[in-house]
Amino acid sequence: MLATQDVYSPSPNDLLRERLIQRQRVIDLQQVAFARDAAEFAAGNAWDEDGSVSAIDWLRFNCHMNAGAAANAIAVGESLEQLPESHQAVVDGEIGFAHLAVMARTAEALDDRFDEKLLVEKAKENSPGKFFYICHHARHAADPKRYAAEQSEQVEQRRLKLSTWMDGSLLISGQLDPVGGAAVLTALEPLARKSGADDDRCLEQRNADALVELASGGGSQAQIQVTSSIETLLALAGSPAAEMEFSLPVSSKTIERLACDSSIARVLLNSESQVIDVGRSKRVVSEPGRRALAARDGHCRWTECDRPPSRSAAHHLVHWIHGGTSDLDNLILLCHRHHRMVHEGGWQIVRSDDGPIVTIPPTVTFGAPARGPD
Ligand SMILES: [Zn+2]
Ligand SMILES: [Zn+2]
């Protein structure tokens, strides 16, 4: 008799699973209610009365939250009325508050191009992390120029602080934009792997060793892995962002730059997502071509810039995607910063017949001011 009952009763693990799901659902609904109040609070003056700098600041101290969670709550509360289907999906337990936070940020970024019906289906099928990625692609597809402008703004936040302590140790802290960060991770990751079963260094120690090894010239020639469609490279409206190892989806302009010098292991997809061009191809500047370019230009060709060839890219004056060749007369050396100014910054380069180049600043800026903090 007991044995028969055992067969039909849920196991302790089944009960545990069910309990976790139900508890999180209660938390999600509470978070939605919290978000609604947080938005009302942010719109009022109660935080100001308390002498806080902002509503986010008040929430950080009084509700024991980090700034990101407080900003997400306010963003969700502010957009809840525009997200009826997403709200319902949380009530029904089909998506979580984490999805809703991504949805609110996407609605805010896309404005009248936001398609809730489409995205709520994606939210139901994917984890919040994967959904975050999908929404970045949707943002790129809706407005590639604005997406590129937002990534350029992230670059402006870059900083690296190096301070030497009394005992000579070097303290490093800072922030890199997603693409710059991905380049660093790509270079460090192979060097930071465990070197054998008896390697008992923790990850932070292996990262530190990898950085020193890289600085000492022992770095491997790791190539950044990128997946992009031709449409993305051409920045056509409706194209998804490119994908890059260790990074969030990347704008067309940045991929155009990376593909220009072929410093990436290139994977291009056609519209049916079939791989049409993998890895290095004839478009890559050959080693003799690179040496000839270094000999001719000597350093970055931007006015008054003297970064050496080893720190410069072979920029195609006419990009290969538009039919430019990798012959010497279509190439000039540009350092990392100036190469970025041409591709992402909208600067133009004109070369006169007798050699010197003329740089023309961008006349049009795209995108809206950043809203923060996230
Ligand atoms: Zn270039
Ligand atoms: Zn330069």
PDB file of C-alpha atoms and ligand atoms in Angstrom, residues 299-307 312 333-339, ligand 2:
ATOM      1  CA  HIS A 299      53.500  56.231 -39.238  1.00  0.00           C
ATOM      2  CA  CYS A 300      49.793  57.073 -38.925  1.00  0.00           C
ATOM      3  CA  ARG A 301      49.035  59.495 -41.757  1.00  0.00           C
ATOM      4  CA  TRP A 302      46.679  61.716 -39.750  1.00  0.00           C
ATOM      5  CA  THR A 303      47.995  65.268 -39.451  1.00  0.00           C
ATOM      6  CA  GLU A 304      50.608  65.497 -36.704  1.00  0.00           C
ATOM      7  CA  CYS A 305      50.126  61.873 -35.564  1.00  0.00           C
ATOM      8  CA  ASP A 306      53.218  59.714 -35.403  1.00  0.00           C
ATOM      9  CA  ARG A 307      51.990  56.364 -34.086  1.00  0.00           C
ATOM     10  CA  SER A 312      48.403  51.267 -36.936  1.00  0.00           C
ATOM     11  CA  LEU A 333      48.241  53.769 -42.276  1.00  0.00           C
ATOM     12  CA  LEU A 334      45.946  54.994 -39.494  1.00  0.00           C
ATOM     13  CA  CYS A 335      46.451  54.437 -35.749  1.00  0.00           C
ATOM     14  CA  HIS A 336      43.687  52.841 -33.694  1.00  0.00           C
ATOM     15  CA  ARG A 337      42.143  56.136 -32.592  1.00  0.00           C
ATOM     16  CA  HIS A 338      42.183  57.765 -36.016  1.00  0.00           C
ATOM     17  CA  HIS A 339      40.946  54.607 -37.701  1.00  0.00           C
TER      18      HIS A 339
HETATM   19 ZN    ZN B   2      46.896  58.548 -35.674  1.00  0.00          ZN
END
